[in-house]
XYZ file of C-alpha atoms in Angstrom:
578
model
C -57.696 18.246 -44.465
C -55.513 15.896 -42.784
C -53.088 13.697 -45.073
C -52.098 10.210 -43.659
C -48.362 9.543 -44.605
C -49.307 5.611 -44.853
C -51.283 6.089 -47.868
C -50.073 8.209 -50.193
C -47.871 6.938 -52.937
C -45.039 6.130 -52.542
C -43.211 8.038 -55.191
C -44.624 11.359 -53.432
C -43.483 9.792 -50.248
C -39.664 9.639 -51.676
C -40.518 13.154 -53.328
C -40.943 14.555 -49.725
C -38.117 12.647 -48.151
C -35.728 14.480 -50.873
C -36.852 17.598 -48.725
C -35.572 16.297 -45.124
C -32.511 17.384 -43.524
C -30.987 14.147 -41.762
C -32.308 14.623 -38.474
C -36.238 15.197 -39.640
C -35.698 12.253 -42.148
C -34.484 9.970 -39.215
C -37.769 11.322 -37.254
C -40.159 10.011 -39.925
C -38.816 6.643 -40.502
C -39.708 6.608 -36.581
C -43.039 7.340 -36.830
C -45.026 4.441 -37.020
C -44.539 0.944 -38.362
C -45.446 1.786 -41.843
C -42.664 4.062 -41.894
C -40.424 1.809 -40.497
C -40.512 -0.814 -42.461
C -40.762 1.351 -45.847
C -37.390 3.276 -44.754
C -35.713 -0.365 -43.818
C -36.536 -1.870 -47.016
C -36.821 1.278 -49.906
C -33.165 3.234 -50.828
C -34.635 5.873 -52.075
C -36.132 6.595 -48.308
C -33.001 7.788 -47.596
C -30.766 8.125 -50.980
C -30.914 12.078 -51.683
C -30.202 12.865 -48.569
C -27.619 11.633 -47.393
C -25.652 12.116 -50.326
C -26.453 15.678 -49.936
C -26.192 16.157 -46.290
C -22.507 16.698 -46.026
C -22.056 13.715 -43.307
C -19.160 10.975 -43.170
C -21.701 8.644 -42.298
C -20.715 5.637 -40.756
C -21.043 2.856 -43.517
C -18.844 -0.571 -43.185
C -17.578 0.433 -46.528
C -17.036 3.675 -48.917
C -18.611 2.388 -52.107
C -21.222 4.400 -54.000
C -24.327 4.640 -50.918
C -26.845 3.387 -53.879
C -25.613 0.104 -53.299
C -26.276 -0.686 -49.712
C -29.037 -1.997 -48.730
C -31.913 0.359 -47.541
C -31.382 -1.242 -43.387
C -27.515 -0.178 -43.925
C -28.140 3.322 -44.864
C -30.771 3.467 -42.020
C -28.920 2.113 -39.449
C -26.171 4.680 -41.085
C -28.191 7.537 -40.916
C -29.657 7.033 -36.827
C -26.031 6.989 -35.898
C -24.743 9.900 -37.547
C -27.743 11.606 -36.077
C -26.875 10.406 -32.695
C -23.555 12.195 -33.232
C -24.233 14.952 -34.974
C -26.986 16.396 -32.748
C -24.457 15.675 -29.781
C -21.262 17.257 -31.512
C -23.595 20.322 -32.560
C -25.208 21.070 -29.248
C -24.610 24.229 -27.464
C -22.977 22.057 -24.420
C -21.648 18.696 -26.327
C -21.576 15.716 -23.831
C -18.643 13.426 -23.323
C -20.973 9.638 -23.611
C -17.924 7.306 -22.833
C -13.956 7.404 -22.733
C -10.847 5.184 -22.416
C -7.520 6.059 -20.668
C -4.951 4.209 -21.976
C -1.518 4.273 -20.368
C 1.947 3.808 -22.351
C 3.517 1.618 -22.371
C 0.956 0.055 -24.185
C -0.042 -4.070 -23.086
C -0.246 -6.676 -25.519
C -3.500 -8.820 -25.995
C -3.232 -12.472 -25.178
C -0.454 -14.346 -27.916
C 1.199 -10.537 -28.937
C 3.744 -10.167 -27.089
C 5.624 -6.672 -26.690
C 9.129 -7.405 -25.090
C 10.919 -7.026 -28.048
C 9.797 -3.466 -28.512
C 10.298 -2.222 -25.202
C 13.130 0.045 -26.495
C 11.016 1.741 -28.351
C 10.314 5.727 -27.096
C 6.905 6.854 -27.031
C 7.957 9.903 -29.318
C 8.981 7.295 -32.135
C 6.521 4.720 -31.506
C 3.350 7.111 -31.794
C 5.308 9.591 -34.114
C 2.352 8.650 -36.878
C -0.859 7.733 -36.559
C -4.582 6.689 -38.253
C -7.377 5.501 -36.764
C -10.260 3.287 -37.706
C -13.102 5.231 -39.190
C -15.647 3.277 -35.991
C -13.548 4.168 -33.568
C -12.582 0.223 -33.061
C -9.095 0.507 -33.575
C -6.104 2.828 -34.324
C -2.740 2.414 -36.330
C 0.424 3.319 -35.560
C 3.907 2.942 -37.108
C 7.027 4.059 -35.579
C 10.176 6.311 -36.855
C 11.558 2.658 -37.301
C 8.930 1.347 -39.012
C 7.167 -0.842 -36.619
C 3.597 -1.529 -37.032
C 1.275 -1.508 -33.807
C -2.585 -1.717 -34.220
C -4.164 -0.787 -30.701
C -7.612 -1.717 -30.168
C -9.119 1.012 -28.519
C -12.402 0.006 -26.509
C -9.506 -2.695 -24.467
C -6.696 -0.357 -24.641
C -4.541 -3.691 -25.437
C -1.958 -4.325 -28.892
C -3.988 -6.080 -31.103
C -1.169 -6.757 -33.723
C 2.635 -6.119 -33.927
C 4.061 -6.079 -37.431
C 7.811 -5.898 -37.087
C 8.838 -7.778 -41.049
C 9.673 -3.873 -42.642
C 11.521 -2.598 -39.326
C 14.306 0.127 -40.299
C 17.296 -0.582 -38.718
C 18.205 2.742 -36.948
C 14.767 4.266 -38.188
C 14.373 6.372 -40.687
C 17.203 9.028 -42.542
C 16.279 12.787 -41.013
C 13.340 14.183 -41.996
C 12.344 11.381 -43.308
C 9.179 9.742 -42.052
C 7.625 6.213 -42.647
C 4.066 6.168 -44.736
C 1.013 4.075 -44.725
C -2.648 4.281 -45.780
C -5.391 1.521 -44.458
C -8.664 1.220 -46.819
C -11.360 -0.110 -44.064
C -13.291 -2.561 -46.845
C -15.865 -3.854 -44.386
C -16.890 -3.552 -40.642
C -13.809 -6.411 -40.046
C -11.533 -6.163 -43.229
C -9.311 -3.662 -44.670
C -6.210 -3.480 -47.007
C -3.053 -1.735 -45.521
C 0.147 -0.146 -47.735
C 3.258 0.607 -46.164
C 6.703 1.534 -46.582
C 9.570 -1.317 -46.662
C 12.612 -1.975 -48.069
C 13.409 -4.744 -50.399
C 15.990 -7.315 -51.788
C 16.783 -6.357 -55.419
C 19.592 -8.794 -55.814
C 22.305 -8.107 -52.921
C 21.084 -4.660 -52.414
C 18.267 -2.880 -50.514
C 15.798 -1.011 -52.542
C 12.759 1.312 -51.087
C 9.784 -0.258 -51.932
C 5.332 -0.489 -50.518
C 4.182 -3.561 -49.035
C 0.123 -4.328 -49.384
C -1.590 -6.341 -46.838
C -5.054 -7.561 -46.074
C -5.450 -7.009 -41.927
C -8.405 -8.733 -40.222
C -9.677 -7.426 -37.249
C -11.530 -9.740 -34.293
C -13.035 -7.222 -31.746
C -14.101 -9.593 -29.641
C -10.856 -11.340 -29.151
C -8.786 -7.561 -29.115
C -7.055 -9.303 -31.829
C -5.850 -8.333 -35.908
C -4.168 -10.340 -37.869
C -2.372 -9.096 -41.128
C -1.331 -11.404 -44.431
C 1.228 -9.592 -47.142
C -0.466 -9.849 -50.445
C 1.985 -8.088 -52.453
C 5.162 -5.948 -52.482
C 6.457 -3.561 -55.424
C 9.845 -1.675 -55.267
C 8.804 1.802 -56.253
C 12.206 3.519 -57.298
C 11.930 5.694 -54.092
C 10.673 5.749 -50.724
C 7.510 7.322 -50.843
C 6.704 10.249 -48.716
C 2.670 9.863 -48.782
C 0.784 6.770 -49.775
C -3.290 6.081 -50.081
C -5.490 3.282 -51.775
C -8.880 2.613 -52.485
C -10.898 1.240 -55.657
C -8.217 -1.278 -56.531
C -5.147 1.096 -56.349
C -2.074 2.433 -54.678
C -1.544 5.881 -54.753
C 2.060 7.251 -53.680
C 4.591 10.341 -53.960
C 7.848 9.926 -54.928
C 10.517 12.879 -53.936
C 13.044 13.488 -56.615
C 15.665 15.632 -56.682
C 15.126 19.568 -58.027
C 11.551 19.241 -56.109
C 10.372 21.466 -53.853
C 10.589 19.715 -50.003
C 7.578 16.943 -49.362
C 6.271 17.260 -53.161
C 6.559 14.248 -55.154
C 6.051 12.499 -58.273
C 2.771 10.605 -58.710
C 2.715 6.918 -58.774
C -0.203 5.080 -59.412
C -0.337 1.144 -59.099
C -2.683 -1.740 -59.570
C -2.919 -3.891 -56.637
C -4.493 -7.093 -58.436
C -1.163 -7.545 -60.680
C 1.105 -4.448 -58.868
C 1.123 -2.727 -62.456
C 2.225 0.966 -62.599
C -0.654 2.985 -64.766
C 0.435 5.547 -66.829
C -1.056 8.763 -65.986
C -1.687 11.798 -67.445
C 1.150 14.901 -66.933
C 0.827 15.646 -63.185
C 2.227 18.229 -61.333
C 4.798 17.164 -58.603
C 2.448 16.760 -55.389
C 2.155 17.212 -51.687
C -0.708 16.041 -50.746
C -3.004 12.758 -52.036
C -6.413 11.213 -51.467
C -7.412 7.997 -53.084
C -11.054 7.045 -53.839
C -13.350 4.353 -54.718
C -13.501 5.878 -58.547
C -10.935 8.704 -58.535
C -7.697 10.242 -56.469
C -6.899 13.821 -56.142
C -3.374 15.573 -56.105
C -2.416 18.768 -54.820
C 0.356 20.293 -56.801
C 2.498 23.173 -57.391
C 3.517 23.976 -60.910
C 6.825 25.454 -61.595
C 5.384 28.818 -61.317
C 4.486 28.311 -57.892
C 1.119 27.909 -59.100
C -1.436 25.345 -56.484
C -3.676 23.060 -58.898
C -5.911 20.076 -57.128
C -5.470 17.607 -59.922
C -7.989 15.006 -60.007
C -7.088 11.343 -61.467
C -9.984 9.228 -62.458
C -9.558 5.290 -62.675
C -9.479 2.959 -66.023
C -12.759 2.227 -66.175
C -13.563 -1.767 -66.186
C -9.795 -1.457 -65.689
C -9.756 -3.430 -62.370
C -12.213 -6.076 -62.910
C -10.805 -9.383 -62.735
C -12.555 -10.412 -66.054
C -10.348 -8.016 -68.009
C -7.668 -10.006 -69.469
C -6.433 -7.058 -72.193
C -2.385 -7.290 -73.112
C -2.094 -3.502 -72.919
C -3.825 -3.379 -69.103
C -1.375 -0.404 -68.330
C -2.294 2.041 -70.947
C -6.091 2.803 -70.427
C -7.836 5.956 -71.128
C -7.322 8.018 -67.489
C -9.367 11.215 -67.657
C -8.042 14.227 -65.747
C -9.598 17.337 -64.145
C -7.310 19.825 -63.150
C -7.918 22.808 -61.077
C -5.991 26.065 -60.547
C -6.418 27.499 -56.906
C -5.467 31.209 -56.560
C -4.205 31.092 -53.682
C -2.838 34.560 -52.486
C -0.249 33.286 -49.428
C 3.089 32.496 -49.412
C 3.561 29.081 -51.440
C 7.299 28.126 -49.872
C 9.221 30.331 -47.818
C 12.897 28.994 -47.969
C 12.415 26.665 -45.742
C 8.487 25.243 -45.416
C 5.992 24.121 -48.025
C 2.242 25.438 -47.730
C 0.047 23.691 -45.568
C -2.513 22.034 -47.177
C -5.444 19.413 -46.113
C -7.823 17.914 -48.590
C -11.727 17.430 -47.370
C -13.674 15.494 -49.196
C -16.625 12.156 -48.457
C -17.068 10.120 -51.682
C -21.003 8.878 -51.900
C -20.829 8.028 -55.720
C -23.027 10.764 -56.058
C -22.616 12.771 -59.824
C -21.480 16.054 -58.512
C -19.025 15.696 -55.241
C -17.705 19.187 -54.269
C -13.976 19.055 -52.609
C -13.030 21.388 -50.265
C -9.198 21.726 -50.259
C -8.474 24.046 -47.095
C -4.642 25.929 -47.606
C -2.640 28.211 -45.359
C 1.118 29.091 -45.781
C 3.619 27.215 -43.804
C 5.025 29.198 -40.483
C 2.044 31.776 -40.147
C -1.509 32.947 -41.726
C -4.798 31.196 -41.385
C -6.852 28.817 -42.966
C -8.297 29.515 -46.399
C -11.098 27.155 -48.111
C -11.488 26.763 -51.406
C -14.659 24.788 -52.674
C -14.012 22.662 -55.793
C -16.861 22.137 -57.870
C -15.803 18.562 -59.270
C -18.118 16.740 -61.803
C -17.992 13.210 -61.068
C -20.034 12.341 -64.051
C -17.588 14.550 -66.545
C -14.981 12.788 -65.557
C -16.548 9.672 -66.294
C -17.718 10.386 -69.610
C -14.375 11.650 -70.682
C -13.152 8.275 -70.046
C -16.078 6.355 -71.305
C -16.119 8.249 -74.802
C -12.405 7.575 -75.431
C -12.677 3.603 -74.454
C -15.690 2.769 -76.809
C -14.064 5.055 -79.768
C -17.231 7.339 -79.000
C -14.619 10.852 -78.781
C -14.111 12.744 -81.443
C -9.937 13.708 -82.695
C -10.250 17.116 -80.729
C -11.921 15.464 -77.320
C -8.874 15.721 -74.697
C -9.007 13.172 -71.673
C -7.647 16.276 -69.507
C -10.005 19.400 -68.742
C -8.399 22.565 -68.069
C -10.680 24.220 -65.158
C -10.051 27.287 -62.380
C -11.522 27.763 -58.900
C -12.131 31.827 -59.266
C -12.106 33.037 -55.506
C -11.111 31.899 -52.013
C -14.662 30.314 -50.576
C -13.670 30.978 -46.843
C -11.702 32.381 -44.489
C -11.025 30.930 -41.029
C -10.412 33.172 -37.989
C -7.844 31.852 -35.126
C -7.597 32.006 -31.317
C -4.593 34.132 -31.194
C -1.444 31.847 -29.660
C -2.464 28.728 -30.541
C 0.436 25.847 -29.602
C -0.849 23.761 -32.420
C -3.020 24.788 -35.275
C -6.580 24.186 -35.671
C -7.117 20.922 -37.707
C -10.147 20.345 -40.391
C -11.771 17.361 -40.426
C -12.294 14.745 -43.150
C -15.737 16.661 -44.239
C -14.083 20.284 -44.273
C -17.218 21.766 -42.522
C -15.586 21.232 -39.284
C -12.296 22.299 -37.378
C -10.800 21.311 -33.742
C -8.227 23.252 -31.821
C -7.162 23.161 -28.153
C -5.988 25.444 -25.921
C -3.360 25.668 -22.911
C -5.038 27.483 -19.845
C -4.773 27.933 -15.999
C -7.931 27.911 -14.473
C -9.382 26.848 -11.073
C -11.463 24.647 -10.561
C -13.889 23.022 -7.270
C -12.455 20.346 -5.943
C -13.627 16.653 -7.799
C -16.442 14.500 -6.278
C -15.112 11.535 -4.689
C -14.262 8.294 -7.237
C -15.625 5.353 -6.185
C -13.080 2.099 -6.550
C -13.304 -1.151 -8.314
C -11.513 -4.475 -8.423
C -12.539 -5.012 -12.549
C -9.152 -5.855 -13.771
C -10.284 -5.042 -17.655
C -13.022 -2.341 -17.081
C -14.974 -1.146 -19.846
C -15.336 2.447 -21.173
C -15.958 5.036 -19.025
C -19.742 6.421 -19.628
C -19.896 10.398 -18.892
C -17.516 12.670 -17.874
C -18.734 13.550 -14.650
C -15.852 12.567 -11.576
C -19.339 10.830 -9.545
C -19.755 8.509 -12.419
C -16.564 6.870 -13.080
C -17.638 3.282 -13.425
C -14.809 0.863 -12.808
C -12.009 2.950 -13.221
C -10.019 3.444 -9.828
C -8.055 6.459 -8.569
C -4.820 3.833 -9.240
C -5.882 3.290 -13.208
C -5.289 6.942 -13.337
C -2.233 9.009 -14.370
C -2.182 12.075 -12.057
C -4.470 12.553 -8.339
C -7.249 14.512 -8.955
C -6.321 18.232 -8.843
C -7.836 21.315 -9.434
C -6.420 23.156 -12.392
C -7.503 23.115 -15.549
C -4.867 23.182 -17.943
C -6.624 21.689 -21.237
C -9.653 22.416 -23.415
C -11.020 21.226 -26.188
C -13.423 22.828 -29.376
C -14.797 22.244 -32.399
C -16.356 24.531 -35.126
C -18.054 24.290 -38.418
C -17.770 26.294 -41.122
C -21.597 26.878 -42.027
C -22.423 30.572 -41.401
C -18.585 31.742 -41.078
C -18.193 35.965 -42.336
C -18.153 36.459 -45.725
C -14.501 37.090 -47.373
C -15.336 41.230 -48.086
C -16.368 41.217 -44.072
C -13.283 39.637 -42.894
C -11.083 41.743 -45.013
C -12.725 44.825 -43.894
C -11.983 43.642 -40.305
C -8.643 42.293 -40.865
C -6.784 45.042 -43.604
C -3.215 43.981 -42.262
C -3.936 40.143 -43.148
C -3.369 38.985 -39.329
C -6.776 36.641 -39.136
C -6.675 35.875 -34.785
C -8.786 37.226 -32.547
C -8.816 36.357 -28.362
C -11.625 34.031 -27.721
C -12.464 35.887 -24.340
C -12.725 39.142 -25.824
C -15.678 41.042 -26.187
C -17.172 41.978 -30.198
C -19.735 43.727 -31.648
C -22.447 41.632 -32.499
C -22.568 40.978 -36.489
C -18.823 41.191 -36.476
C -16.631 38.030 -38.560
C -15.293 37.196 -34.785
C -18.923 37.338 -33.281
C -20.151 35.046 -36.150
C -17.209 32.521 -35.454
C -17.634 32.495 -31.909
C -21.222 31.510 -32.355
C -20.116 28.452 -34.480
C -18.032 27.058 -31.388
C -18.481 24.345 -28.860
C -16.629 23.526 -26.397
C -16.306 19.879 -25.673
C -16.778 18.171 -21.978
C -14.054 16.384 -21.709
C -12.517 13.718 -18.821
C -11.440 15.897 -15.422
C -8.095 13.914 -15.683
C -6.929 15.024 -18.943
C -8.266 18.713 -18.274
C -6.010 18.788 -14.994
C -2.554 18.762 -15.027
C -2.547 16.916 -18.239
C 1.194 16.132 -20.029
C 2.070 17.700 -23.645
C -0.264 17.087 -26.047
C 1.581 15.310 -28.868
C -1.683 15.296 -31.580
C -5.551 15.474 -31.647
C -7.870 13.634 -34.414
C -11.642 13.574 -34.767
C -13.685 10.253 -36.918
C -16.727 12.273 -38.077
C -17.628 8.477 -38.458
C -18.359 7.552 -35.014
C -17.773 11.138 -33.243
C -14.356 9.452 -31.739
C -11.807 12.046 -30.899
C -7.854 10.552 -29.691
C -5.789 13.039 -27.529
C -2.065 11.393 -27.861
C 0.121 12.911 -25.007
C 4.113 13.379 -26.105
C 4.371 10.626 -22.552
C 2.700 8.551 -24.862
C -0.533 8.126 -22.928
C -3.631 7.739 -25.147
C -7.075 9.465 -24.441
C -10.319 8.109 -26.672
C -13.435 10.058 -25.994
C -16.149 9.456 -27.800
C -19.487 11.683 -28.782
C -21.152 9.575 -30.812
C -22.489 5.912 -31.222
C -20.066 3.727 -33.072
């Protein structure tokens, strides 16, 4: 008996939907038009899941996904399938890339002259891209603001109001966080000092930044500024708040004190007893904290906002004392917290959707050697809600605390490492994923001929195949073509790694590397790794005879991955349709 999917009701429709990994669900809403236009007009099409696929899907904004419209989260969801099939592949393919020479040019009206001092190796010293791959951010060891728009290759904006005279004390490095609100809009903190009277105080500035694609252009507007006692050492917003450390004296190096800080009236909230922290993540509803007690202890701490605090109706007197609800978590970590001279490692992985339960994945290794260890966090959203919610309407009882005590009982993961590594292998903002490269020396044929243009402002580069170069010229490039490969790139996910027991048995001296051109017994935690890996086609040019490489990032987003050379040369290769 045959079943026509046009005709049955629609609540068994949804019920079968809830059943679809991402790329099947895409598939049906591509079936007919009856499909179509039921997936581009009903949420619940596509609600379930994508907040249970494990995706940073490419949204203009990172609100709860139940509140776009049914076309955004389809349009959403046939993206990060175009990505995600490509990035998962056995042979990934390069679709388009940018070369992008330093020194970096200005677009029309920003000029750049007065910069030109600046090294490469302080200019790009930190960076943060845009989520869409659009544009990138990055502020200099003197506290110079550049946004680069990164489909031109030109300076969209130059912010130069907080520059540090000299640059920054030793070991001391400038901090900044960008919320991306929608597709063109987003709201920037950064460091800057301040006039407190005659004297200079460390303090955050908050801007909105507009971008305009189409003119390679951003603009940026301060809308507040807030001296914070201390220059911060990691900042992050979202929901309405500024998140930031504070270092203090007696701490542990690069753990701080918490700050939290309206941005609609720049109002420090007082939070709950933290633990001194190293690492943050802001939210739309919460922010987490990773912090070491003083027994050397690792706890994720995670901070949910006042609710109704940070609507513009709310004209209470006491705005700065609302009921914050706190779930704290205590990792058992088993390495080496601080060694006498480095902190732990430590990189928190986690996509807010809104959705009730939100697992974090906070992935830890100790600071000179070791591997990667994952722990998942099984964090209840709607707990820490209710906490909050019970205490504001008078609804909790004398013995109801706003803070819940909780403990992650065993290490979730384990993850193996090409032995000799220059730079370690990085997660990604989902935690199911990791990138590395490695330094080789291999031959290769010699190139097929590149065929030259006269564009003065060519576009992206489609494919990474030398006979399809479009209009980029053998001048546009940085080296001749040559034929050894120095550079290669891979990615990983985490799905089917070896369980803890089975690396443990493999590994009883606790040294977790392995050669990836070795040969292994199939079954074995290195076999099962290996099978996770892809290696990623990149651009002949950057895999010959490339410079340093300075750092490496990958947008889950749009499937964007930057290669920043120490020469200051910028590589944006995309994988993905942004």
């Amino acid at each position: 008996m045959s079943v026509c999917l046009d005709t049955i009701p629609e609540a068994l429709l949804f019920e079968i939907c809830n059943y679809l990994d991402i790329f099947d669900l895409v598939s049906l809403s591509e079936v007919n038009k009856a499909l179509r236009s039921i997936s581009n007009s009903r949420t619940s099409f596509w609600l379930y899941t994508l907040q249970e696929c494990g995706l940073f899907l490419p949204v203009a904004s990172y609100r709860p996904l139940e509140s776009f419209t049914a076309a955004e989260l389809s349009l959403a969801a046939h993206r990060a399938a175009i990505s995600e099939r490509n990035i998962t592949s056995p042979a990934p393919k390069l679709l388009s890339y940018r070369y992008i020479p330093w020194p970096f040019e200005g677009s029309p009206g920003v000029p750049l002259e007065d910069v030109e001092w600046e090294r490469p190796e302080h200019a790009i010293r930190m960076h943060l891209s845009h989520y869409n791959g659009e544009y990138m951010f990055a502020v200099s060891t003197n506290n110079i603001l550049r946004i680069i728009h990164l489909r031109s290759g030109k300076v969209a904006l130059l912010w130069t109001d907080d520059q540090v005279a000299g640059g920054f004390p030793q070991d001391t490095y400038p901090s900044w966080a960008v919320e991306f609100r929608e597709e063109n809009e987003a709201v920037m903190v950064m460091n800057c000092r301040l006039l407190d009277g005659n004297e200079e105080v460390d303090g955050i500035r908050v801007m909105n930044v507009h971008f305009k694609p189409k003119e390679c252009l951003a603009t940026a507007e301060t809308i507040a500024i807030y001296n914070t006692g201390g220059m911060p050492s990691h900042l992050d917003l979202a929901g309405g708040y500024v998140i930031a450390t504070i270092p203090a004296s007696g701490l542990l190096p690069d753990l701080g004190n918490v700050l939290m800080i309206r941005i609609r009236d720049m109002k420090e909230m007082i939070l709950p007893p933290l633990y001194p922290s190293m690492r943050i993540a802001a939210f739309e509803e919460y922010f987490i904290a990773v912090g070491v007690s003083p027994q050397a202890q690792i706890y994720v701490q995670v901070v949910g906002y006042p609710q109704g605090d940070n609507s513009d109706t709310n004209t209470s007197e006491d705005q700065s004392k609302p009921p914050i609800a706190l779930h704290s978590y205590h990792i058992p970590f088993s390495g080496q917290v601080f060694d006498g001279t480095f902190l732990f490692a430590c990189q928190i992985c986690h996509i807010y959707t809104g959705s009730p339960k939100s697992p974090i994945k906070v992935w830890l290794r100790p600071g000179r050697s070791g591997s990667w260890s994952i722990f998942s966090v099984p964090f209840d959203l709607k707990d820490l809600r209710s906490m909050a919610s019970r205490h504001l309407t008078n609804r909790a009882t004398t013995s109801e605390s706003l803070v819940r005590n909780l403990r992650v009982n065993e290490v979730d993961q384990r993850v193996l490492e090409e032995r000799g590594l220059v730079h370690w292998a990085a997660p990604t903002i989902s935690g199911r994923r990791y990138i590395w490269w490695r330094q080789v020396e291999n031959e290769l044929p010699p190139p097929e001929p590149v065929e030259e243009s006269s564009t003065v402002d060519p576009p992206e580069t489609t494919g990474a195949s030398e006979g399809n170069e479009g209009a980029i010229s053998p001048e546009d490039l940085p080296f001749p073509p040559v034929d050894l490969e120095t550079f290669q790139f891979y990615v990983s996910v985490t799905d089917n790694l070896a369980s803890i027991d089975e690396i443990e048995a493999a590994f009883p001296y606790g040294v977790f590397d392995f050669d990836i051109d070795g040969e292994y017994e199939e079954g074995s935690p290195i076999s099962k790794q290996l099978a996770a890996v892809r290696r990623m086609e990149i651009p002949r040019k950057l895999s010959c005879r490339t410079s340093r490489i300075y750092m490496f990032v990958m947008e889950e987003w749009s499937g964007t991955v930057l290669v920043q050379c120490f020469s200051g040369d910028l590589w944006v290769l995309r994988y993905g349709k942004a």
